[in-house]
CSV table of C-alpha atoms in Angstrom, one decimal:
chain,number,residue,atom,x,y,z
A,729,MET,CA,-1.4,74.9,-17.5
A,730,ASN,CA,0.6,78.1,-16.7
A,731,PRO,CA,3.4,76.9,-14.5
A,732,ALA,CA,3.3,80.0,-12.4
A,733,ALA,CA,-0.2,79.1,-11.4
A,734,GLY,CA,0.2,75.4,-10.9
A,735,SER,CA,3.4,75.0,-9.0
A,736,ALA,CA,4.2,74.7,-5.4
A,737,THR,CA,7.0,77.5,-5.8
A,738,ARG,CA,5.3,80.4,-4.1
A,739,PRO,CA,6.7,84.0,-3.4
A,740,SER,CA,7.3,83.2,0.2
A,741,THR,CA,9.5,80.2,-0.7
A,742,LEU,CA,12.0,82.2,-2.8
A,743,PRO,CA,15.0,83.8,-1.4
A,744,PRO,CA,15.4,87.7,-1.4
A,745,VAL,CA,17.3,89.2,-4.2
A,746,ARG,CA,18.8,92.6,-5.1
A,747,GLY,CA,18.0,92.1,-8.8
A,748,ARG,CA,14.8,91.6,-10.5
A,749,LEU,CA,12.5,88.6,-9.9
A,750,THR,CA,9.3,88.4,-11.9
A,751,ALA,CA,6.5,85.8,-11.5
A,752,GLY,CA,4.9,84.5,-14.7
A,753,ALA,CA,7.2,86.3,-17.1
A,754,PRO,CA,6.3,85.8,-20.7
A,755,LEU,CA,9.3,84.3,-22.6
A,756,ALA,CA,8.2,84.6,-26.2
A,757,PRO,CA,9.4,88.3,-26.4
A,758,LEU,CA,12.8,87.1,-25.2
A,759,VAL,CA,13.4,84.3,-27.7
A,760,TRP,CA,14.0,84.5,-31.4
A,761,PHE,CA,11.1,82.3,-32.5
A,762,LYS,CA,8.6,84.7,-30.6
A,763,SER,CA,6.6,81.8,-29.3
A,764,GLY,CA,6.2,79.7,-26.2
A,765,GLY,CA,4.8,80.2,-22.6
A,766,ALA,CA,5.9,82.0,-19.5
A,767,ALA,CA,8.7,81.5,-16.9
A,768,GLU,CA,7.3,80.5,-13.5
A,769,TRP,CA,10.0,82.9,-12.3
A,770,LEU,CA,12.4,85.1,-14.3
A,771,PHE,CA,15.4,86.1,-12.3
A,772,GLU,CA,17.7,88.9,-13.5
A,773,PRO,CA,20.5,89.1,-10.8
A,774,ALA,CA,22.3,92.3,-9.9
A,775,ASP,CA,25.7,90.6,-9.8
A,776,ILE,CA,27.4,87.3,-9.2
A,777,ASP,CA,26.9,87.5,-5.5
A,778,ASP,CA,23.2,88.1,-5.9
A,779,LEU,CA,23.0,85.0,-8.1
A,780,SER,CA,25.2,82.8,-5.9
A,781,ASP,CA,23.3,83.7,-2.7
A,782,PHE,CA,20.0,83.2,-4.4
A,783,LEU,CA,20.8,79.7,-5.7
A,784,ALA,CA,22.4,78.8,-2.4
A,785,ALA,CA,19.2,79.6,-0.6
A,786,LEU,CA,16.7,78.2,-3.2
A,787,ASP,CA,15.0,74.9,-2.5
A,788,PRO,CA,17.1,72.3,-4.4
A,789,ALA,CA,14.0,70.8,-5.8
A,790,VAL,CA,13.3,73.9,-7.8
A,791,PRO,CA,14.7,73.6,-11.5
A,792,VAL,CA,17.0,76.4,-12.8
A,793,MET,CA,17.8,77.2,-16.4
A,794,GLY,CA,19.9,80.0,-18.0
A,795,LEU,CA,18.6,82.2,-20.8
A,796,GLY,CA,20.8,84.2,-23.1
A,797,LEU,CA,19.6,85.9,-26.3
A,798,GLY,CA,17.1,83.0,-26.8
A,799,SER,CA,18.3,82.3,-30.3
A,800,ASN,CA,18.8,78.6,-30.3
A,801,LEU,CA,15.8,77.8,-28.2
A,802,ILE,CA,12.2,76.5,-28.4
A,803,VAL,CA,10.2,77.4,-25.3
A,804,ARG,CA,7.2,75.0,-25.1
A,805,ASP,CA,3.8,76.5,-25.0
A,806,GLY,CA,3.1,75.5,-21.3
A,807,GLY,CA,6.0,77.6,-20.1
A,808,VAL,CA,9.1,76.8,-18.0
A,809,PRO,CA,8.7,75.6,-14.4
A,810,GLY,CA,11.0,76.9,-11.8
A,811,VAL,CA,13.6,79.7,-12.3
A,812,VAL,CA,14.8,81.1,-15.6
A,813,VAL,CA,18.0,83.1,-15.0
A,814,ARG,CA,18.8,85.9,-17.4
A,815,LEU,CA,22.0,87.8,-17.2
A,816,GLY,CA,21.7,91.4,-18.0
A,817,LYS,CA,24.1,94.4,-18.2
A,818,PRO,CA,26.2,93.6,-15.2
A,819,PHE,CA,27.3,90.5,-16.9
A,820,ALA,CA,27.9,91.9,-20.4
A,821,ARG,CA,31.3,93.5,-19.9
A,822,VAL,CA,34.3,92.4,-22.0
A,823,GLU,CA,37.9,93.4,-20.8
A,824,ARG,CA,41.4,92.8,-22.3
A,825,LEU,CA,43.6,91.0,-19.9
A,826,ASP,CA,46.7,91.0,-22.0
A,827,ALA,CA,47.9,91.1,-25.5
A,828,THR,CA,46.0,88.0,-26.6
A,829,THR,CA,43.4,87.4,-23.8
A,830,LEU,CA,39.9,88.7,-23.1
A,831,ARG,CA,37.7,88.1,-20.0
A,832,CYS,CA,34.0,88.2,-21.1
A,833,GLY,CA,30.9,88.3,-19.0
A,834,GLY,CA,28.4,85.5,-19.4
A,835,GLY,CA,25.8,88.0,-20.8
A,836,ALA,CA,28.1,89.4,-23.5
A,837,SER,CA,27.2,88.9,-27.1
A,838,GLY,CA,29.3,87.3,-29.7
A,839,ILE,CA,29.4,90.7,-31.7
A,840,LEU,CA,30.7,92.5,-28.5
A,841,VAL,CA,33.4,89.9,-27.9
A,842,SER,CA,34.7,89.9,-31.5
A,843,SER,CA,34.5,93.7,-31.9
A,844,THR,CA,36.3,94.2,-28.6
A,845,ALA,CA,39.0,91.7,-29.7
A,846,ARG,CA,39.3,93.7,-33.0
A,847,ASP,CA,39.9,96.9,-31.2
A,848,ALA,CA,42.4,95.2,-28.9
A,849,GLY,CA,44.4,93.7,-31.8
A,850,ILE,CA,43.3,90.1,-31.1
A,851,GLY,CA,42.5,87.7,-33.7
A,852,GLY,CA,41.0,84.2,-33.5
A,853,VAL,CA,37.6,84.9,-32.1
A,854,GLU,CA,36.0,86.4,-35.2
A,855,PHE,CA,33.7,83.3,-35.6
A,856,LEU,CA,31.8,84.3,-32.4
A,857,ARG,CA,30.5,87.2,-34.5
A,858,SER,CA,28.5,84.9,-36.5
A,859,ILE,CA,26.7,83.0,-33.5
A,860,PRO,CA,23.7,84.8,-32.4
A,861,GLY,CA,24.0,84.3,-28.7
A,862,THR,CA,25.8,85.1,-25.4
A,863,VAL,CA,29.0,83.9,-23.9
A,864,GLY,CA,27.1,81.8,-21.5
A,865,GLY,CA,25.4,79.9,-24.2
A,866,PHE,CA,28.6,79.5,-26.3
A,867,VAL,CA,30.5,77.9,-23.3
A,868,ARG,CA,27.6,75.6,-22.4
A,869,MET,CA,27.1,74.3,-26.0
A,870,ASN,CA,30.7,74.6,-27.3
A,871,GLY,CA,29.3,77.0,-30.0
A,872,GLY,CA,31.1,77.1,-33.3
A,873,ALA,CA,31.0,78.2,-36.8
A,874,TYR,CA,33.2,78.5,-39.8
A,875,GLY,CA,35.6,75.9,-38.7
A,876,ARG,CA,36.2,77.0,-35.1
A,877,GLU,CA,34.6,76.1,-31.7
A,878,VAL,CA,34.7,77.7,-28.4
A,879,LYS,CA,37.0,74.8,-27.1
A,880,ASP,CA,39.7,76.3,-29.6
A,881,VAL,CA,39.9,79.6,-27.7
A,882,LEU,CA,38.6,79.0,-24.1
A,883,VAL,CA,41.1,79.2,-21.2
A,884,GLU,CA,38.6,78.9,-18.4
A,885,ALA,CA,35.0,79.4,-17.5
A,886,GLU,CA,33.5,81.0,-14.2
A,887,VAL,CA,30.3,79.3,-13.2
A,888,VAL,CA,27.8,79.3,-10.4
A,889,LEU,CA,26.5,75.8,-9.8
A,890,ARG,CA,22.9,75.1,-8.9
A,891,SER,CA,24.0,74.9,-5.3
A,892,GLY,CA,25.4,78.4,-5.4
A,893,GLU,CA,28.9,77.3,-5.3
A,894,ARG,CA,31.2,79.4,-7.5
A,895,ARG,CA,33.7,77.5,-9.5
A,896,VAL,CA,36.4,78.1,-12.2
A,897,LEU,CA,36.5,75.3,-14.7
A,898,GLY,CA,39.3,74.6,-17.2
A,899,LEU,CA,38.9,73.2,-20.6
A,900,ALA,CA,39.4,69.6,-19.6
A,901,GLU,CA,36.7,69.9,-16.9
A,902,LEU,CA,34.1,71.1,-19.5
A,903,GLY,CA,34.4,67.8,-21.3
A,904,TYR,CA,33.7,69.4,-24.7
A,905,THR,CA,32.4,67.4,-27.7
A,906,TYR,CA,30.5,68.6,-30.8
A,907,ARG,CA,28.0,71.1,-29.6
A,908,HIS,CA,28.1,69.8,-26.1
A,909,SER,CA,29.6,70.3,-22.7
A,910,ALA,CA,29.8,68.5,-19.4
A,911,LEU,CA,28.3,71.5,-17.4
A,912,PRO,CA,25.9,70.2,-14.9
A,913,GLU,CA,22.1,71.0,-15.1
A,914,GLY,CA,21.3,74.3,-13.5
A,915,ALA,CA,24.8,75.8,-13.6
A,916,ILE,CA,25.1,79.4,-14.9
A,917,VAL,CA,28.2,80.5,-16.8
A,918,VAL,CA,28.9,84.0,-15.5
A,919,ALA,CA,32.2,84.6,-17.3
A,920,ALA,CA,34.8,83.2,-19.6
A,921,THR,CA,38.4,83.7,-20.6
A,922,PHE,CA,39.3,83.4,-24.3
A,923,ARG,CA,42.7,83.5,-25.8
A,924,GLY,CA,43.4,84.4,-29.5
A,925,HIS,CA,46.5,85.7,-31.1
A,926,ALA,CA,48.0,89.1,-32.0
A,927,GLU,CA,46.7,90.4,-35.2
A,928,GLU,CA,46.1,93.8,-36.9
A,929,PRO,CA,42.6,95.1,-36.3
A,930,ALA,CA,42.1,95.6,-40.0
A,931,VAL,CA,42.8,92.0,-40.7
A,932,VAL,CA,40.3,91.0,-37.9
A,933,GLN,CA,37.6,93.3,-39.3
A,934,ALA,CA,38.2,91.9,-42.7
A,935,GLU,CA,37.5,88.4,-41.4
A,936,MET,CA,34.4,89.6,-39.6
A,937,ASP,CA,33.1,91.2,-42.8
A,938,ARG,CA,33.7,88.0,-44.7
A,939,ILE,CA,31.8,86.0,-42.2
A,940,ALA,CA,29.0,88.5,-42.1
A,941,ALA,CA,28.6,88.4,-45.9
A,942,GLU,CA,28.6,84.7,-46.0
A,943,ARG,CA,25.9,84.5,-43.4
A,944,GLU,CA,23.9,87.2,-45.2
A,945,ALA,CA,24.1,85.2,-48.4
A,946,SER,CA,23.2,81.8,-46.9
A,947,GLN,CA,20.9,82.3,-43.9
A,948,PRO,CA,17.5,83.9,-43.2
A,949,LEU,CA,18.8,86.5,-40.8
A,950,ARG,CA,15.8,88.7,-40.6
A,951,SER,CA,13.4,86.0,-39.9
A,952,ARG,CA,11.9,84.6,-36.7
A,953,THR,CA,14.2,81.6,-36.4
A,954,GLY,CA,16.2,79.5,-33.9
A,955,GLY,CA,19.3,79.3,-36.0
A,956,SER,CA,20.8,76.0,-36.9
A,957,THR,CA,18.3,73.3,-36.0
A,958,PHE,CA,20.0,70.0,-36.3
A,959,LYS,CA,23.6,69.0,-35.6
A,960,ASN,CA,25.7,67.9,-38.5
A,961,PRO,CA,25.9,64.1,-38.4
A,962,GLN,CA,29.3,62.6,-38.9
A,963,GLY,CA,30.2,62.8,-42.5
A,964,HIS,CA,27.1,64.7,-43.5
A,965,LYS,CA,25.6,68.2,-43.7
A,966,ALA,CA,22.3,68.4,-41.9
A,967,TRP,CA,20.8,70.8,-44.5
A,968,GLN,CA,21.7,68.4,-47.4
A,969,LEU,CA,19.9,65.6,-45.7
A,970,VAL,CA,16.9,67.8,-45.1
A,971,ASP,CA,16.9,68.9,-48.7
A,972,ALA,CA,17.3,65.5,-50.1
A,973,ALA,CA,14.2,64.3,-47.9
A,974,GLY,CA,12.2,66.9,-49.8
A,975,CYS,CA,11.6,69.2,-46.7
A,976,ARG,CA,12.7,72.5,-48.1
A,977,GLY,CA,9.7,74.8,-47.7
A,978,LEU,CA,7.7,72.2,-45.7
A,979,THR,CA,5.1,73.8,-43.3
A,980,ARG,CA,3.1,73.1,-40.3
A,981,GLY,CA,0.7,75.9,-39.3
A,982,ASP,CA,2.9,79.0,-39.5
A,983,ALA,CA,6.1,77.1,-39.0
A,984,GLN,CA,8.2,76.5,-42.1
A,985,VAL,CA,11.5,75.0,-43.2
A,986,SER,CA,13.4,77.8,-44.7
A,987,GLU,CA,13.6,78.0,-48.4
A,988,LYS,CA,17.0,79.8,-48.1
A,989,HIS,CA,18.7,77.5,-45.7
A,990,CYS,CA,16.8,74.2,-44.9
A,991,ASN,CA,18.5,73.5,-41.5
A,992,PHE,CA,16.6,76.6,-40.3
A,993,LEU,CA,13.0,76.6,-39.0
A,994,LEU,CA,10.9,79.8,-39.3
A,995,ASN,CA,8.0,81.2,-37.5
A,996,LEU,CA,6.1,82.9,-40.4
A,997,GLY,CA,3.9,84.9,-38.0
A,998,SER,CA,1.6,83.1,-35.4
A,999,ALA,CA,3.3,79.7,-35.1
A,1000,SER,CA,3.1,77.9,-31.7
A,1001,SER,CA,6.2,76.2,-30.3
A,1002,ALA,CA,4.2,73.1,-30.8
A,1003,ASP,CA,4.0,73.8,-34.6
A,1004,ILE,CA,7.7,74.5,-34.7
A,1005,GLU,CA,8.8,71.5,-32.6
A,1006,GLY,CA,6.3,69.2,-34.5
A,1007,LEU,CA,7.6,70.4,-37.9
A,1008,GLY,CA,11.2,69.6,-36.7
A,1009,GLU,CA,10.1,66.2,-35.6
A,1010,GLU,CA,8.4,65.6,-39.0
A,1011,VAL,CA,11.7,66.6,-40.7
A,1012,ARG,CA,13.7,64.0,-38.6
A,1013,GLU,CA,11.2,61.3,-39.6
A,1014,ARG,CA,11.4,62.1,-43.2
A,1015,VAL,CA,15.3,62.3,-43.2
A,1016,LYS,CA,15.4,59.0,-41.4
A,1017,ALA,CA,13.1,57.4,-43.9
A,1018,ASN,CA,15.1,58.8,-46.9
A,1019,SER,CA,18.6,58.5,-45.8
A,1020,GLY,CA,18.7,56.2,-42.6
A,1021,VAL,CA,20.3,59.0,-40.7
A,1022,THR,CA,18.8,60.2,-37.4
A,1023,LEU,CA,19.2,63.9,-37.0
A,1024,GLU,CA,19.9,65.2,-33.5
A,1025,TRP,CA,18.4,68.6,-32.4
A,1026,GLU,CA,20.9,71.3,-32.0
A,1027,ILE,CA,18.1,73.8,-30.8
A,1028,GLN,CA,17.4,73.3,-27.2
A,1029,ARG,CA,13.8,72.5,-26.4
A,1030,VAL,CA,12.6,73.5,-22.9
A,1031,GLY,CA,9.5,73.7,-20.7
A,1032,VAL,CA,6.3,71.8,-20.7
A,1033,ASN,CA,3.4,71.3,-23.1
A,1034,PRO,CA,0.0,72.8,-22.1
């Protein structure tokens, strides 16, 4: 069932906005897998006040979810009930606060953050260049790569809670663990402050180039993929467990375990989200049977089945 057609959330029940509010918005074009159903409502706020006012007036029973670049996400084929919030250009600014600190909008990409840091002579956030997502997602998931995580550089995060309340949260309040934070459901990260260290721009660029080359050599970057699929269990690499279980190249419909990096799932063309998620569950079963290790999803899976 299309959630836009079957829910009690009607246009008359939604608060007025200054940004864009779209009913039944297809999400497949907005996510890297290019699969899945529609958002009951897609809200692209004009600014922080627009978002805060909307959430404060929205029926508390209506679920709210943030959407960044859609890189680490499976949207189920029945779509996403409630409101999906997508932060656009007004939230994509990155500004230098001092010699080592940047304030970054929740909609800013990792590439924009790292390149702005380079131009400002700030090192330490180069790893964000390798994560295909936005600041809001990095902060929520404690995103990381190449030995660094958001918690290593975050000073504070500005969020709008589901209630519409605006809060500034420090590192301790975010309760970071591996690829997880204590941010409450429905909270939207609208900005974050990162602190690095003073560095020559050429040195920062060299590290960014090294990271880019390593990604190019090891990951299926030009495919329809959700990025890293499973978290690395303690003492293990997820891809090695997947490979050892004989899952490299495994398919279900048009979904495939990547031959190049088997902790990546691919949509070869017309895979449904059910195909992709089902393939991931089959991989988990095979790994459990082979090694006794239970893999945890790193990719978020949201929405409902048809």
